[in-house]
Amino acid sequence: MQTKGDGAGGAYNGFGADWTPTNLTETEAKRATGWVEARIDKRFLLTGKDRKEDVRDIMWQLEKDGEIVVHRVADHHAPELAKTLYGWDKKIPTTNLWHHKSCGQCGNIPGYPSSVLWIMNQLGLDYLDETDQTSCTAWNYHGSGIGNVVSLAAVFLRNMHQAYVSAKAHGLPVGTYYPLIHCGTSFGNYKEIRGFLLHSAELRAEVKKILGKLGRLVDGKLLIPEEIVHYSEWLHMMRHRIAARQTIDVSAVRATVHPACHVYKMVPEDVIYDDTVLNGDRVAVTTGLLQTLGAQVIDYSTWYDCCGFGFRHIIGEREFTRSFAIDRKIKVAVEEARSDVMIGHDTGCITTLDKNQWIGRAVGKVYALPVMADCQFAALTMGAHPYKLAQLHWHASPFEELLEKMGIDWEQAKAEFVAYLDEVKAGRIETLYDPRRAITSGPGYVKPPKTLQGA
């Protein structure tokens, strides 16, 4: 543990030399941080609180007053109902989805989005994976403090508007496709921003000026989605359909789950809980999927902890991130839970827990634990290629022993992948998605042939 010191010049600048050791005894240090090892469940943390507001009530009133337009989860999205923390219904669309992809996944963990798209292909669902979208910019906000609520709200509503109008390029009505958020950071940020927008007429007025200049209003009004949906929630609702197509037995796999802070700690009243998953005490997504697939979900004492990413930590105090990820998460999962794999559902968490394991070797902390997203694990159980589709070779943590335990011949798969790369080099490529559907507006847009319109 550390406290602020005088530092060079005496002013605290947020990092480095301004922090000095407190020299606490082992007993004092344990007392200072022991709260994180206490039993923490959703009832203890949340259900005793007085404020239980459903922002959707405000949304309906604002729409009735003519201030906003709500993009509804409609029948053509084939919604399924889930229960949130206080027993409210949340509509989860299962088809006709607009993929709001993650900058970190596409650039750093490509097997993450490819697994989601592949599963949808296998289940015969319709979606739009277009290029006309932006980063949510929340990393800038959390990591540096440079962002502001107005800019975050404008980006949020700009992307939601694009999801709403995207179908026009294919001759379909607006609202055909519903946004599915891939990144936990975007998910948490968008939910917070939606709340700010619904509570603040001043913020709505500021953002309306910006979106008006961009041509991103609907009948002169802001467009706000009825539900903000994370891909892990979609997976949770599809878990039985996925299990019906399962070809790999994972009953021998001991899995630990890292629930992402941005997924379930931000706007927690909107998060899915299920009485059949851990007695309804913890977030249901990912764990419910693993249980349905037959894996052994093993509890561990530091399940509640952040992965260590922390945005500012990874930027300015990286060694804190690395030590926290290893000592508080990976080490505990290996030694306490004897985990075969750690499964998560957020870009930053998967990156942090996976990519930072190598640094432990420098100080004799070797805890080799495969880390991947729930969608990658689910795709593997359905027979997805571990290199070609799940793209586990992009991961820093070793995964070969896990594949062997799942009965997957990784050496043969690797040989197949190397041969596939030769095909790619020769220009013979495969795609998960027709690239002609990816561009729906802006520079470079070419209207697709009629055979694709309405597809």
GROMACS .gro file of C-alpha atoms in nm:
model
  455
    1MET     CA    1   0.000   0.000   0.000
    2GLN     CA    2   0.120   0.351  -0.073
    3THR     CA    3   0.041   0.708   0.028
    4LYS     CA    4   0.111   1.040  -0.133
    5GLY     CA    5   0.457   1.179  -0.065
    6ASP     CA    6   0.602   1.524  -0.110
    7GLY     CA    7   0.741   1.437  -0.455
    8ALA     CA    8   0.970   1.654  -0.659
    9GLY     CA    9   0.816   1.999  -0.637
   10GLY     CA   10   0.549   1.893  -0.388
   11ALA     CA   11   0.253   1.872  -0.625
   12TYR     CA   12   0.072   1.547  -0.685
   13ASN     CA   13   0.067   1.472  -1.058
   14GLY     CA   14  -0.112   1.140  -1.047
   15PHE     CA   15   0.170   0.893  -1.106
   16GLY     CA   16   0.514   0.770  -1.013
   17ALA     CA   17   0.742   0.924  -0.753
   18ASP     CA   18   0.470   1.110  -0.564
   19TRP     CA   19   0.366   0.776  -0.413
   20THR     CA   20   0.581   0.626  -0.139
   21PRO     CA   21   0.561   0.299   0.060
   22THR     CA   22   0.351   0.311   0.379
   23ASN     CA   23   0.553   0.032   0.538
   24LEU     CA   24   0.243  -0.130   0.682
   25THR     CA   25   0.281  -0.453   0.872
   26GLU     CA   26   0.127  -0.763   0.716
   27THR     CA   27  -0.165  -0.742   0.961
   28GLU     CA   28  -0.224  -0.373   0.886
   29ALA     CA   29  -0.209  -0.429   0.512
   30LYS     CA   30  -0.459  -0.716   0.534
   31ARG     CA   31  -0.695  -0.499   0.738
   32ALA     CA   32  -0.666  -0.218   0.483
   33THR     CA   33  -0.757  -0.437   0.184
   34GLY     CA   34  -0.951  -0.721   0.345
   35TRP     CA   35  -1.287  -0.582   0.234
   36VAL     CA   36  -1.230  -0.716  -0.117
   37GLU     CA   37  -1.232  -1.072   0.016
   38ALA     CA   38  -1.563  -1.036   0.197
   39ARG     CA   39  -1.868  -1.219   0.066
   40ILE     CA   40  -2.014  -0.984  -0.191
   41ASP     CA   41  -2.330  -1.062  -0.379
   42LYS     CA   42  -2.593  -0.861  -0.556
   43ARG     CA   43  -2.834  -0.855  -0.265
   44PHE     CA   44  -2.572  -0.731  -0.020
   45LEU     CA   45  -2.453  -0.457  -0.252
   46LEU     CA   46  -2.762  -0.336  -0.427
   47THR     CA   47  -3.107  -0.450  -0.331
   48GLY     CA   48  -3.107  -0.269   0.000
   49LYS     CA   49  -3.061   0.070  -0.163
   50ASP     CA   50  -3.353   0.312  -0.169
   51ARG     CA   51  -3.319   0.443  -0.524
   52LYS     CA   52  -3.459   0.193  -0.773
   53GLU     CA   53  -3.534   0.403  -1.079
   54ASP     CA   54  -3.602   0.254  -1.419
   55VAL     CA   55  -3.491   0.520  -1.670
   56ARG     CA   56  -3.718   0.367  -1.931
   57ASP     CA   57  -4.012   0.525  -1.746
   58ILE     CA   58  -3.857   0.866  -1.816
   59MET     CA   59  -3.795   0.762  -2.176
   60TRP     CA   60  -4.159   0.682  -2.240
   61GLN     CA   61  -4.268   1.014  -2.095
   62LEU     CA   62  -4.018   1.213  -2.302
   63GLU     CA   63  -4.138   1.035  -2.615
   64LYS     CA   64  -4.499   1.108  -2.521
   65ASP     CA   65  -4.404   1.474  -2.474
   66GLY     CA   66  -4.254   1.479  -2.825
   67GLU     CA   67  -3.894   1.537  -2.714
   68ILE     CA   68  -3.737   1.210  -2.834
   69VAL     CA   69  -3.796   0.910  -3.059
   70VAL     CA   70  -3.738   0.564  -2.912
   71HIS     CA   71  -3.586   0.287  -3.122
   72ARG     CA   72  -3.787  -0.007  -2.997
   73VAL     CA   73  -3.695  -0.373  -2.978
   74ALA     CA   74  -3.971  -0.489  -3.211
   75ASP     CA   75  -4.124  -0.823  -3.305
   76HIS     CA   76  -3.897  -0.861  -3.608
   77HIS     CA   77  -3.601  -0.862  -3.366
   78ALA     CA   78  -3.748  -1.179  -3.209
   79PRO     CA   79  -3.685  -1.050  -2.856
   80GLU     CA   80  -3.656  -1.273  -2.552
   81LEU     CA   81  -3.718  -1.141  -2.201
   82ALA     CA   82  -3.454  -1.149  -1.930
   83LYS     CA   83  -3.481  -1.041  -1.566
   84THR     CA   84  -3.259  -0.765  -1.436
   85LEU     CA   85  -3.143  -0.698  -1.080
   86TYR     CA   86  -3.479  -0.585  -0.943
   87GLY     CA   87  -3.684  -0.826  -1.148
   88TRP     CA   88  -3.759  -0.584  -1.431
   89ASP     CA   89  -3.795  -0.724  -1.782
   90LYS     CA   90  -3.526  -0.646  -2.037
   91LYS     CA   91  -3.591  -0.721  -2.402
   92ILE     CA   92  -3.294  -0.888  -2.571
   93PRO     CA   93  -3.317  -0.889  -2.954
   94THR     CA   94  -3.198  -1.216  -3.104
   95THR     CA   95  -3.190  -1.142  -3.478
   96ASN     CA   96  -3.172  -0.848  -3.722
   97LEU     CA   97  -2.880  -0.709  -3.526
   98TRP     CA   98  -2.641  -0.422  -3.606
   99HIS     CA   99  -2.292  -0.499  -3.482
  100HIS     CA  100  -2.138  -0.214  -3.285
  101LYS     CA  101  -1.786  -0.353  -3.287
  102SER     CA  102  -1.501  -0.290  -3.045
  103CYS     CA  103  -1.184  -0.105  -3.145
  104GLY     CA  104  -0.981  -0.316  -2.901
  105GLN     CA  105  -1.127  -0.645  -3.021
  106CYS     CA  106  -1.083  -0.576  -3.391
  107GLY     CA  107  -0.726  -0.453  -3.339
  108ASN     CA  108  -0.607  -0.683  -3.064
  109ILE     CA  109  -0.835  -0.988  -3.028
  110PRO     CA  110  -0.980  -1.054  -3.375
  111GLY     CA  111  -1.110  -1.396  -3.273
  112TYR     CA  112  -1.353  -1.218  -3.043
  113PRO     CA  113  -1.577  -1.052  -3.308
  114SER     CA  114  -1.523  -1.330  -3.560
  115SER     CA  115  -1.660  -1.580  -3.308
  116VAL     CA  116  -1.975  -1.373  -3.255
  117LEU     CA  117  -2.038  -1.344  -3.630
  118TRP     CA  118  -1.961  -1.713  -3.687
  119ILE     CA  119  -2.207  -1.821  -3.418
  120MET     CA  120  -2.476  -1.605  -3.576
  121ASN     CA  121  -2.401  -1.763  -3.914
  122GLN     CA  122  -2.430  -2.109  -3.763
  123LEU     CA  123  -2.765  -2.021  -3.607
  124GLY     CA  124  -2.895  -1.873  -3.932
  125LEU     CA  125  -2.957  -1.525  -3.791
  126ASP     CA  126  -2.959  -1.199  -3.984
  127TYR     CA  127  -2.734  -0.907  -3.902
  128LEU     CA  128  -2.560  -0.604  -4.048
  129ASP     CA  129  -2.186  -0.563  -4.001
  130GLU     CA  130  -2.120  -0.227  -4.160
  131THR     CA  131  -1.828   0.012  -4.167
  132ASP     CA  132  -2.019   0.332  -4.085
  133GLN     CA  133  -1.957   0.345  -3.711
  134THR     CA  134  -1.709   0.498  -3.470
  135SER     CA  135  -1.538   0.420  -3.143
  136CYS     CA  136  -1.745   0.519  -2.839
  137THR     CA  137  -1.444   0.733  -2.722
  138ALA     CA  138  -1.499   0.620  -2.361
  139TRP     CA  139  -1.139   0.504  -2.324
  140ASN     CA  140  -1.030   0.862  -2.386
  141TYR     CA  141  -1.276   0.977  -2.122
  142HIS     CA  142  -1.183   0.722  -1.855
  143GLY     CA  143  -0.814   0.713  -1.939
  144SER     CA  144  -0.731   1.080  -1.965
  145GLY     CA  145  -1.029   1.286  -1.856
  146ILE     CA  146  -1.011   1.483  -2.182
  147GLY     CA  147  -1.355   1.372  -2.299
  148ASN     CA  148  -1.675   1.530  -2.174
  149VAL     CA  149  -2.038   1.429  -2.138
  150VAL     CA  150  -2.157   1.630  -2.439
  151SER     CA  151  -1.906   1.467  -2.675
  152LEU     CA  152  -1.975   1.121  -2.535
  153ALA     CA  153  -2.349   1.172  -2.575
  154ALA     CA  154  -2.310   1.298  -2.931
  155VAL     CA  155  -2.101   0.996  -3.029
  156PHE     CA  156  -2.344   0.759  -2.860
  157LEU     CA  157  -2.650   0.900  -3.035
  158ARG     CA  158  -2.468   0.930  -3.368
  159ASN     CA  159  -2.391   0.557  -3.364
  160MET     CA  160  -2.740   0.465  -3.247
  161HIS     CA  161  -2.888   0.675  -3.529
  162GLN     CA  162  -2.670   0.497  -3.782
  163ALA     CA  163  -2.793   0.161  -3.655
  164TYR     CA  164  -3.150   0.288  -3.694
  165VAL     CA  165  -3.114   0.412  -4.054
  166SER     CA  166  -2.861   0.154  -4.181
  167ALA     CA  167  -3.126  -0.072  -4.336
  168LYS     CA  168  -3.227   0.198  -4.586
  169ALA     CA  169  -2.923   0.107  -4.796
  170HIS     CA  170  -3.080  -0.236  -4.850
  171GLY     CA  171  -3.427  -0.107  -4.923
  172LEU     CA  172  -3.557  -0.196  -4.577
  173PRO     CA  173  -3.745   0.021  -4.327
  174VAL     CA  174  -3.560   0.224  -4.066
  175GLY     CA  175  -3.530   0.037  -3.739
  176THR     CA  176  -3.489  -0.300  -3.908
  177TYR     CA  177  -3.153  -0.359  -3.739
  178TYR     CA  178  -3.101  -0.319  -3.365
  179PRO     CA  179  -2.758  -0.231  -3.217
  180LEU     CA  180  -2.565  -0.505  -3.039
  181ILE     CA  181  -2.271  -0.365  -2.840
  182HIS     CA  182  -1.956  -0.579  -2.850
  183CYS     CA  183  -1.741  -0.387  -2.601
  184GLY     CA  184  -1.812  -0.371  -2.229
  185THR     CA  185  -1.664  -0.021  -2.210
  186SER     CA  186  -1.904   0.103  -2.476
  187PHE     CA  187  -2.189  -0.083  -2.309
  188GLY     CA  188  -2.134   0.074  -1.967
  189ASN     CA  189  -2.059   0.417  -2.111
  190TYR     CA  190  -2.368   0.419  -2.332
  191LYS     CA  191  -2.593   0.318  -2.041
  192GLU     CA  192  -2.455   0.595  -1.822
  193ILE     CA  193  -2.486   0.852  -2.099
  194ARG     CA  194  -2.841   0.745  -2.177
  195GLY     CA  195  -2.927   0.812  -1.813
  196PHE     CA  196  -2.767   1.156  -1.826
  197LEU     CA  197  -2.956   1.241  -2.143
  198LEU     CA  198  -3.290   1.136  -2.002
  199HIS     CA  199  -3.238   1.336  -1.684
  200SER     CA  200  -3.093   1.653  -1.835
  201ALA     CA  201  -3.286   1.880  -2.071
  202GLU     CA  202  -2.973   2.096  -2.095
  203LEU     CA  203  -2.763   1.804  -2.219
  204ARG     CA  204  -3.030   1.704  -2.469
  205ALA     CA  205  -3.036   2.058  -2.604
  206GLU     CA  206  -2.657   2.070  -2.644
  207VAL     CA  207  -2.641   1.735  -2.819
  208LYS     CA  208  -2.937   1.817  -3.041
  209LYS     CA  209  -2.745   2.113  -3.186
  210ILE     CA  210  -2.455   1.884  -3.278
  211LEU     CA  211  -2.663   1.603  -3.424
  212GLY     CA  212  -2.874   1.852  -3.618
  213LYS     CA  213  -2.561   1.970  -3.798
  214LEU     CA  214  -2.472   1.607  -3.872
  215GLY     CA  215  -2.818   1.522  -4.004
  216ARG     CA  216  -2.860   1.271  -3.724
  217LEU     CA  217  -3.206   1.362  -3.593
  218VAL     CA  218  -3.533   1.178  -3.656
  219ASP     CA  219  -3.814   1.422  -3.731
  220GLY     CA  220  -3.606   1.687  -3.555
  221LYS     CA  221  -3.575   1.474  -3.240
  222LEU     CA  222  -3.303   1.273  -3.068
  223LEU     CA  223  -3.320   0.898  -3.122
  224ILE     CA  224  -3.259   0.685  -2.811
  225PRO     CA  225  -3.266   0.302  -2.801
  226GLU     CA  226  -3.521   0.130  -2.580
  227GLU     CA  227  -3.258  -0.117  -2.456
  228ILE     CA  228  -2.880  -0.106  -2.462
  229VAL     CA  229  -2.773  -0.464  -2.524
  230HIS     CA  230  -2.434  -0.627  -2.478
  231TYR     CA  231  -2.333  -0.928  -2.687
  232SER     CA  232  -2.290  -1.137  -2.369
  233GLU     CA  233  -2.659  -1.080  -2.297
  234TRP     CA  234  -2.740  -1.203  -2.646
  235LEU     CA  235  -2.521  -1.510  -2.585
  236HIS     CA  236  -2.702  -1.573  -2.257
  237MET     CA  237  -3.040  -1.578  -2.429
  238MET     CA  238  -2.902  -1.801  -2.708
  239ARG     CA  239  -2.719  -2.043  -2.479
  240HIS     CA  240  -2.962  -2.331  -2.524
  241ARG     CA  241  -2.957  -2.297  -2.904
  242ILE     CA  242  -2.577  -2.294  -2.890
  243ALA     CA  243  -2.572  -2.603  -2.668
  244ALA     CA  244  -2.801  -2.780  -2.914
  245ARG     CA  245  -2.524  -2.745  -3.176
  246GLN     CA  246  -2.243  -2.836  -2.939
  247THR     CA  247  -1.996  -3.096  -3.067
  248ILE     CA  248  -1.721  -3.068  -2.805
  249ASP     CA  249  -1.757  -3.212  -2.453
  250VAL     CA  250  -1.630  -2.960  -2.195
  251SER     CA  251  -1.750  -3.137  -1.881
  252ALA     CA  252  -1.391  -3.189  -1.766
  253VAL     CA  253  -1.300  -2.820  -1.803
  254ARG     CA  254  -1.267  -2.615  -1.484
  255ALA     CA  255  -1.356  -2.259  -1.580
  256THR     CA  256  -1.333  -1.939  -1.378
  257VAL     CA  257  -1.526  -1.629  -1.481
  258HIS     CA  258  -1.407  -1.270  -1.467
  259PRO     CA  259  -1.715  -1.043  -1.473
  260ALA     CA  260  -1.623  -0.706  -1.625
  261CYS     CA  261  -1.669  -0.389  -1.421
  262HIS     CA  262  -1.813  -0.196  -1.716
  263VAL     CA  263  -2.061  -0.474  -1.788
  264TYR     CA  264  -2.222  -0.521  -1.447
  265LYS     CA  265  -2.098  -0.255  -1.204
  266MET     CA  266  -2.203   0.043  -1.418
  267VAL     CA  267  -2.581   0.100  -1.413
  268PRO     CA  268  -2.617  -0.231  -1.226
  269GLU     CA  269  -2.997  -0.220  -1.218
  270ASP     CA  270  -2.994  -0.297  -1.594
  271VAL     CA  271  -2.787  -0.616  -1.561
  272ILE     CA  272  -2.927  -0.967  -1.611
  273TYR     CA  273  -2.961  -1.191  -1.306
  274ASP     CA  274  -3.108  -1.540  -1.322
  275ASP     CA  275  -3.215  -1.748  -1.023
  276THR     CA  276  -3.081  -2.059  -1.198
  277VAL     CA  277  -2.731  -1.909  -1.217
  278LEU     CA  278  -2.540  -1.894  -0.887
  279ASN     CA  279  -2.869  -1.861  -0.698
  280GLY     CA  280  -2.927  -1.527  -0.865
  281ASP     CA  281  -2.661  -1.362  -0.650
  282ARG     CA  282  -2.428  -1.265  -0.933
  283VAL     CA  283  -2.451  -1.150  -1.290
  284ALA     CA  284  -2.586  -1.433  -1.505
  285VAL     CA  285  -2.411  -1.369  -1.836
  286THR     CA  286  -2.113  -1.591  -1.925
  287THR     CA  287  -2.159  -1.813  -1.618
  288GLY     CA  288  -2.502  -1.922  -1.741
  289LEU     CA  289  -2.359  -1.997  -2.084
  290LEU     CA  290  -2.073  -2.206  -1.942
  291GLN     CA  291  -2.309  -2.403  -1.719
  292THR     CA  292  -2.541  -2.473  -2.011
  293LEU     CA  293  -2.244  -2.597  -2.216
  294GLY     CA  294  -2.155  -2.834  -1.931
  295ALA     CA  295  -1.832  -2.678  -1.808
  296GLN     CA  296  -1.745  -2.676  -1.437
  297VAL     CA  297  -1.771  -2.314  -1.319
  298ILE     CA  298  -1.539  -2.279  -1.021
  299ASP     CA  299  -1.576  -1.994  -0.773
  300TYR     CA  300  -1.274  -1.804  -0.640
  301SER     CA  301  -1.229  -1.540  -0.373
  302THR     CA  302  -1.128  -1.245  -0.593
  303TRP     CA  303  -1.406  -1.282  -0.851
  304TYR     CA  304  -1.528  -0.930  -0.768
  305ASP     CA  305  -1.193  -0.761  -0.835
  306CYS     CA  306  -1.122  -0.551  -1.142
  307CYS     CA  307  -0.885  -0.714  -1.390
  308GLY     CA  308  -0.640  -0.432  -1.320
  309PHE     CA  309  -0.684  -0.251  -1.652
  310GLY     CA  310  -0.841   0.059  -1.502
  311PHE     CA  311  -0.780   0.279  -1.809
  312ARG     CA  312  -0.548   0.528  -1.638
  313HIS     CA  313  -0.357   0.245  -1.475
  314ILE     CA  314  -0.269   0.077  -1.803
  315ILE     CA  315  -0.162   0.414  -1.946
  316GLY     CA  316   0.031   0.571  -1.661
  317GLU     CA  317   0.104   0.303  -1.400
  318ARG     CA  318   0.133  -0.010  -1.608
  319GLU     CA  319   0.320  -0.212  -1.349
  320PHE     CA  320   0.022  -0.173  -1.115
  321THR     CA  321  -0.201  -0.322  -1.384
  322ARG     CA  322   0.038  -0.610  -1.443
  323SER     CA  323   0.088  -0.697  -1.077
  324PHE     CA  324  -0.285  -0.668  -1.000
  325ALA     CA  325  -0.380  -0.891  -1.294
  326ILE     CA  326  -0.129  -1.157  -1.191
  327ASP     CA  327  -0.152  -1.145  -0.810
  328ARG     CA  328  -0.522  -1.074  -0.763
  329LYS     CA  329  -0.673  -1.266  -1.055
  330ILE     CA  330  -0.452  -1.516  -1.241
  331LYS     CA  331  -0.260  -1.648  -0.940
  332VAL     CA  332  -0.580  -1.696  -0.739
  333ALA     CA  333  -0.760  -1.872  -1.025
  334VAL     CA  334  -0.468  -2.110  -1.072
  335GLU     CA  335  -0.382  -2.185  -0.709
  336GLU     CA  336  -0.724  -2.160  -0.545
  337ALA     CA  337  -0.960  -2.277  -0.820
  338ARG     CA  338  -0.716  -2.493  -1.020
  339SER     CA  339  -0.869  -2.331  -1.325
  340ASP     CA  340  -0.813  -2.463  -1.678
  341VAL     CA  341  -0.932  -2.140  -1.839
  342MET     CA  342  -1.053  -1.794  -1.738
  343ILE     CA  343  -1.352  -1.670  -1.936
  344GLY     CA  344  -1.451  -1.303  -1.967
  345HIS     CA  345  -1.679  -1.079  -2.169
  346ASP     CA  346  -1.496  -0.752  -2.220
  347THR     CA  347  -1.217  -0.632  -2.445
  348GLY     CA  348  -0.996  -0.465  -2.184
  349CYS     CA  349  -1.029  -0.751  -1.937
  350ILE     CA  350  -0.939  -1.023  -2.186
  351THR     CA  351  -0.642  -0.817  -2.307
  352THR     CA  352  -0.516  -0.743  -1.956
  353LEU     CA  353  -0.551  -1.092  -1.814
  354ASP     CA  354  -0.413  -1.256  -2.128
  355LYS     CA  355  -0.138  -1.027  -2.251
  356ASN     CA  356   0.021  -0.946  -1.914
  357GLN     CA  357   0.101  -1.301  -1.809
  358TRP     CA  358   0.439  -1.287  -1.977
  359ILE     CA  359   0.566  -1.018  -1.738
  360GLY     CA  360   0.528  -1.250  -1.440
  361ARG     CA  361   0.813  -1.462  -1.572
  362ALA     CA  362   1.052  -1.173  -1.509
  363VAL     CA  363   0.993  -1.203  -1.133
  364GLY     CA  364   0.939  -1.577  -1.108
  365LYS     CA  365   0.559  -1.564  -1.115
  366VAL     CA  366   0.467  -1.817  -1.379
  367TYR     CA  367   0.093  -1.879  -1.377
  368ALA     CA  368   0.005  -1.993  -1.726
  369LEU     CA  369  -0.372  -1.969  -1.761
  370PRO     CA  370  -0.559  -1.953  -2.093
  371VAL     CA  371  -0.784  -1.647  -2.113
  372MET     CA  372  -1.056  -1.598  -2.373
  373ALA     CA  373  -1.400  -1.451  -2.425
  374ASP     CA  374  -1.720  -1.647  -2.371
  375CYS     CA  375  -1.803  -1.622  -2.742
  376GLN     CA  376  -1.469  -1.780  -2.836
  377PHE     CA  377  -1.523  -2.066  -2.593
  378ALA     CA  378  -1.879  -2.117  -2.716
  379ALA     CA  379  -1.763  -2.119  -3.078
  380LEU     CA  380  -1.501  -2.382  -2.996
  381THR     CA  381  -1.767  -2.608  -2.842
  382MET     CA  382  -1.967  -2.575  -3.165
  383GLY     CA  383  -1.669  -2.692  -3.371
  384ALA     CA  384  -1.516  -2.359  -3.473
  385HIS     CA  385  -1.156  -2.380  -3.590
  386PRO     CA  386  -0.929  -2.271  -3.301
  387TYR     CA  387  -0.694  -2.076  -3.532
  388LYS     CA  388  -0.902  -1.979  -3.830
  389LEU     CA  389  -1.215  -1.868  -3.640
  390ALA     CA  390  -1.138  -1.834  -3.268
  391GLN     CA  391  -0.788  -1.711  -3.362
  392LEU     CA  392  -0.629  -1.822  -3.035
  393HIS     CA  393  -0.283  -1.768  -3.181
  394TRP     CA  394  -0.336  -1.395  -3.117
  395HIS     CA  395  -0.340  -1.468  -2.745
  396ALA     CA  396  -0.030  -1.451  -2.526
  397SER     CA  397  -0.144  -1.713  -2.275
  398PRO     CA  398  -0.095  -2.080  -2.369
  399PHE     CA  399  -0.407  -2.261  -2.486
  400GLU     CA  400  -0.275  -2.592  -2.620
  401GLU     CA  401  -0.333  -2.794  -2.300
  402LEU     CA  402  -0.687  -2.661  -2.277
  403LEU     CA  403  -0.760  -2.770  -2.635
  404GLU     CA  404  -0.619  -3.114  -2.558
  405LYS     CA  405  -0.849  -3.139  -2.255
  406MET     CA  406  -1.139  -3.049  -2.485
  407GLY     CA  407  -1.035  -3.324  -2.726
  408ILE     CA  408  -0.926  -3.079  -2.998
  409ASP     CA  409  -0.610  -3.172  -3.192
  410TRP     CA  410  -0.438  -2.832  -3.194
  411GLU     CA  411  -0.137  -2.958  -3.391
  412GLN     CA  412  -0.356  -3.073  -3.678
  413ALA     CA  413  -0.555  -2.749  -3.655
  414LYS     CA  414  -0.235  -2.547  -3.670
  415ALA     CA  415  -0.119  -2.734  -3.980
  416GLU     CA  416  -0.456  -2.668  -4.143
  417PHE     CA  417  -0.425  -2.302  -4.059
  418VAL     CA  418  -0.077  -2.273  -4.208
  419ALA     CA  419  -0.210  -2.429  -4.529
  420TYR     CA  420  -0.502  -2.185  -4.520
  421LEU     CA  421  -0.258  -1.893  -4.498
  422ASP     CA  422  -0.100  -2.009  -4.824
  423GLU     CA  423  -0.448  -1.994  -4.980
  424VAL     CA  424  -0.489  -1.638  -4.851
  425LYS     CA  425  -0.153  -1.537  -4.992
  426ALA     CA  426  -0.266  -1.670  -5.328
  427GLY     CA  427  -0.573  -1.448  -5.313
  428ARG     CA  428  -0.822  -1.724  -5.233
  429ILE     CA  429  -0.991  -1.582  -4.926
  430GLU     CA  430  -1.304  -1.662  -4.731
  431THR     CA  431  -1.526  -1.418  -4.548
  432LEU     CA  432  -1.781  -1.457  -4.272
  433TYR     CA  433  -1.987  -1.180  -4.422
  434ASP     CA  434  -2.056  -1.046  -4.770
  435PRO     CA  435  -1.831  -0.738  -4.787
  436ARG     CA  436  -2.072  -0.566  -5.026
  437ARG     CA  437  -2.314  -0.526  -4.737
  438ALA     CA  438  -2.056  -0.364  -4.511
  439ILE     CA  439  -2.062  -0.020  -4.673
  440THR     CA  440  -2.404   0.140  -4.640
  441SER     CA  441  -2.329   0.510  -4.676
  442GLY     CA  442  -2.059   0.771  -4.717
  443PRO     CA  443  -1.754   0.776  -4.949
  444GLY     CA  444  -1.705   0.449  -5.133
  445TYR     CA  445  -2.064   0.335  -5.097
  446VAL     CA  446  -2.195   0.139  -5.392
  447LYS     CA  447  -2.552   0.019  -5.380
  448PRO     CA  448  -2.549  -0.363  -5.358
  449PRO     CA  449  -2.714  -0.576  -5.626
  450LYS     CA  450  -3.085  -0.643  -5.593
  451THR     CA  451  -3.015  -0.999  -5.483
  452LEU     CA  452  -2.871  -0.860  -5.160
  453GLN     CA  453  -3.138  -0.601  -5.095
  454GLY     CA  454  -3.366  -0.728  -4.828
  455ALA     CA  455  -3.131  -1.017  -4.751
   0.00000   0.00000   0.00000
